[in-house]
C-alpha atoms as a PDB file:
ATOM      1  CA  MET A   1       3.223  10.434 -11.081  1.00  0.00           C
ATOM      2  CA  ILE A   2       1.613   9.656  -7.729  1.00  0.00           C
ATOM      3  CA  ARG A   3       3.081   7.272  -5.187  1.00  0.00           C
ATOM      4  CA  HIS A   4       0.557   5.571  -2.927  1.00  0.00           C
ATOM      5  CA  ILE A   5       1.882   3.886   0.215  1.00  0.00           C
ATOM      6  CA  VAL A   6      -0.300   2.109   2.761  1.00  0.00           C
ATOM      7  CA  LEU A   7       0.972   0.545   5.999  1.00  0.00           C
ATOM      8  CA  PHE A   8      -0.980  -2.017   7.996  1.00  0.00           C
ATOM      9  CA  THR A   9      -0.719  -3.616  11.413  1.00  0.00           C
ATOM     10  CA  ALA A  10      -2.451  -6.896  12.152  1.00  0.00           C
ATOM     11  CA  LYS A  11      -4.796  -7.413  15.105  1.00  0.00           C
ATOM     12  CA  ASP A  12      -3.325 -10.916  15.391  1.00  0.00           C
ATOM     13  CA  LYS A  13       0.136 -11.656  13.977  1.00  0.00           C
ATOM     14  CA  ALA A  14      -1.142 -15.098  12.940  1.00  0.00           C
ATOM     15  CA  HIS A  15      -3.287 -13.352  10.293  1.00  0.00           C
ATOM     16  CA  ILE A  16      -0.505 -11.530   8.440  1.00  0.00           C
ATOM     17  CA  ASP A  17      -0.397 -14.066   5.584  1.00  0.00           C
ATOM     18  CA  GLN A  18      -4.167 -13.823   5.260  1.00  0.00           C
ATOM     19  CA  MET A  19      -3.883 -10.018   5.092  1.00  0.00           C
ATOM     20  CA  ILE A  20      -1.247 -10.301   2.361  1.00  0.00           C
ATOM     21  CA  GLU A  21      -3.549 -12.628   0.401  1.00  0.00           C
ATOM     22  CA  GLY A  22      -6.424 -10.176   0.726  1.00  0.00           C
ATOM     23  CA  LEU A  23      -4.267  -7.238  -0.336  1.00  0.00           C
ATOM     24  CA  SER A  24      -2.686  -9.158  -3.209  1.00  0.00           C
ATOM     25  CA  VAL A  25      -5.970  -9.032  -5.147  1.00  0.00           C
ATOM     26  CA  LEU A  26      -5.116  -5.348  -5.662  1.00  0.00           C
ATOM     27  CA  THR A  27      -2.328  -6.354  -8.076  1.00  0.00           C
ATOM     28  CA  ALA A  28      -4.969  -7.428 -10.617  1.00  0.00           C
ATOM     29  CA  ILE A  29      -6.397  -3.896 -10.852  1.00  0.00           C
ATOM     30  CA  PRO A  30      -5.185  -2.462 -14.179  1.00  0.00           C
ATOM     31  CA  HIS A  31      -4.838   1.224 -13.216  1.00  0.00           C
ATOM     32  CA  ALA A  32      -1.487   1.085 -11.400  1.00  0.00           C
ATOM     33  CA  ARG A  33       1.813   1.522 -13.172  1.00  0.00           C
ATOM     34  CA  ARG A  34       3.317  -0.571 -10.377  1.00  0.00           C
ATOM     35  CA  LEU A  35       1.765  -2.224  -7.329  1.00  0.00           C
ATOM     36  CA  GLU A  36       3.506  -4.279  -4.667  1.00  0.00           C
ATOM     37  CA  VAL A  37       2.242  -5.996  -1.529  1.00  0.00           C
ATOM     38  CA  ALA A  38       4.855  -7.192   0.947  1.00  0.00           C
ATOM     39  CA  ARG A  39       5.482  -8.247   4.514  1.00  0.00           C
ATOM     40  CA  ASN A  40       7.589  -5.735   6.437  1.00  0.00           C
ATOM     41  CA  ARG A  41      11.086  -7.125   7.002  1.00  0.00           C
ATOM     42  CA  LYS A  42      11.119  -5.515  10.469  1.00  0.00           C
ATOM     43  CA  THR A  43      14.795  -4.639  10.447  1.00  0.00           C
ATOM     44  CA  ASP A  44      14.525  -0.971  11.453  1.00  0.00           C
ATOM     45  CA  GLN A  45      16.363  -0.209  14.681  1.00  0.00           C
ATOM     46  CA  LEU A  46      13.725   2.303  15.878  1.00  0.00           C
ATOM     47  CA  GLY A  47      10.361   0.779  15.070  1.00  0.00           C
ATOM     48  CA  ASN A  48       8.906  -2.346  13.528  1.00  0.00           C
ATOM     49  CA  ASP A  49       5.207  -2.015  14.250  1.00  0.00           C
ATOM     50  CA  VAL A  50       4.103  -2.178  10.599  1.00  0.00           C
ATOM     51  CA  ASP A  51       3.298  -5.696   9.381  1.00  0.00           C
ATOM     52  CA  VAL A  52       2.322  -5.227   5.712  1.00  0.00           C
ATOM     53  CA  VAL A  53       3.144  -2.592   3.091  1.00  0.00           C
ATOM     54  CA  VAL A  54       1.283  -1.721  -0.114  1.00  0.00           C
ATOM     55  CA  TYR A  55       3.280   0.395  -2.575  1.00  0.00           C
ATOM     56  CA  GLY A  56       1.760   1.738  -5.771  1.00  0.00           C
ATOM     57  CA  GLU A  57       2.633   4.130  -8.561  1.00  0.00           C
ATOM     58  CA  PHE A  58      -0.042   5.839 -10.654  1.00  0.00           C
ATOM     59  CA  ASP A  59       0.290   8.065 -13.700  1.00  0.00           C
ATOM     60  CA  SER A  60      -2.439  10.466 -12.564  1.00  0.00           C
ATOM     61  CA  GLU A  61      -5.079  11.266  -9.990  1.00  0.00           C
ATOM     62  CA  THR A  62      -7.618   9.797 -12.429  1.00  0.00           C
ATOM     63  CA  GLU A  63      -5.794   6.433 -12.410  1.00  0.00           C
ATOM     64  CA  LEU A  64      -5.533   6.426  -8.600  1.00  0.00           C
ATOM     65  CA  THR A  65      -9.243   7.221  -8.280  1.00  0.00           C
ATOM     66  CA  ALA A  66     -10.164   4.468 -10.766  1.00  0.00           C
ATOM     67  CA  TYR A  67      -8.010   2.026  -8.755  1.00  0.00           C
ATOM     68  CA  LYS A  68      -9.826   2.923  -5.530  1.00  0.00           C
ATOM     69  CA  GLU A  69     -13.232   2.588  -7.214  1.00  0.00           C
ATOM     70  CA  HIS A  70     -12.490  -0.837  -8.728  1.00  0.00           C
ATOM     71  CA  ALA A  71     -14.507  -3.842  -7.483  1.00  0.00           C
ATOM     72  CA  LEU A  72     -11.309  -5.681  -6.482  1.00  0.00           C
ATOM     73  CA  TYR A  73     -10.356  -2.768  -4.222  1.00  0.00           C
ATOM     74  CA  GLN A  74     -13.677  -3.185  -2.431  1.00  0.00           C
ATOM     75  CA  GLU A  75     -13.090  -6.957  -2.232  1.00  0.00           C
ATOM     76  CA  SER A  76      -9.689  -6.353  -0.653  1.00  0.00           C
ATOM     77  CA  ILE A  77     -11.216  -4.031   1.954  1.00  0.00           C
ATOM     78  CA  LYS A  78     -13.836  -6.649   2.781  1.00  0.00           C
ATOM     79  CA  ARG A  79     -11.152  -9.288   3.345  1.00  0.00           C
ATOM     80  CA  VAL A  80      -8.560  -7.199   5.195  1.00  0.00           C
ATOM     81  CA  ARG A  81     -10.492  -4.716   7.342  1.00  0.00           C
ATOM     82  CA  PRO A  82     -11.550  -7.349   9.937  1.00  0.00           C
ATOM     83  CA  LEU A  83      -7.914  -8.493  10.288  1.00  0.00           C
ATOM     84  CA  ARG A  84      -6.130  -5.164  10.593  1.00  0.00           C
ATOM     85  CA  GLU A  85      -5.572  -2.998  13.623  1.00  0.00           C
ATOM     86  CA  LEU A  86      -4.189   0.162  12.040  1.00  0.00           C
ATOM     87  CA  ARG A  87      -3.973   1.514   8.493  1.00  0.00           C
ATOM     88  CA  PHE A  88      -1.871   4.505   7.502  1.00  0.00           C
ATOM     89  CA  ALA A  89      -1.902   5.833   3.944  1.00  0.00           C
ATOM     90  CA  ALA A  90       0.068   8.508   2.108  1.00  0.00           C
ATOM     91  CA  ASP A  91      -0.078   9.744  -1.466  1.00  0.00           C
ATOM     92  CA  TYR A  92       2.485  12.127  -2.894  1.00  0.00           C
ATOM     93  CA  ASN A  93       3.417  13.569  -6.273  1.00  0.00           C
ATOM     94  CA  VAL A  94       6.708  12.715  -7.962  1.00  0.00           C
ATOM     95  CA  PRO A  95       7.770  14.394 -11.190  1.00  0.00           C
ATOM     96  CA  ILE A  96       8.046  11.739 -13.909  1.00  0.00           C
ATOM     97  CA  GLY A  97      11.654  10.814 -14.559  1.00  0.00           C
ATOM     98  CA  ARG A  98      12.968  12.426 -11.390  1.00  0.00           C
ATOM     99  CA  SER A  99      13.213  11.268  -7.829  1.00  0.00           C
ATOM    100  CA  ILE A 100      14.456  13.573  -5.093  1.00  0.00           C
ATOM    101  CA  SER A 101      17.229  12.129  -2.994  1.00  0.00           C
ATOM    102  CA  MET A 102      17.399  12.709   0.741  1.00  0.00           C
ATOM    103  CA  SER A 103      20.519  14.845   0.285  1.00  0.00           C
ATOM    104  CA  GLU A 104      18.518  17.270  -1.909  1.00  0.00           C
ATOM    105  CA  THR A 105      15.888  17.756   0.802  1.00  0.00           C
ATOM    106  CA  ALA A 106      18.298  18.333   3.694  1.00  0.00           C
END
C-alpha cells in the first residue's frame, strides 16, 4: 500500500475554505482506497504553518498514477494552485496489514 500525504499553505488565510473545496473534488476519484481532505487543527507546539492536509491510501503505484492522471485531479490543481503558497508531498510504502509504530523505528 502507498500512503500519499500533501500539505498546503494558503497565500491568504481567507481562502482556506476555498482551497478545501477545490481539494475535496479529489474524493470523487475512484482509485484511492481512502482519501481525506482536512483543515490543519494547528495544535502542534512547534509549528503550525500548514493550513490544509490531503491524506490518501492507494493499493499500488498503478492506482496512485491513475489518480494523478484523472480529470478531477487536474480540476483540483486548476482551482487550488492560484490560492496556495506552498505544497509539500510525500509518498511512502506501507506493507498491507502492518503499520510500523514509532517505538519500532527508534
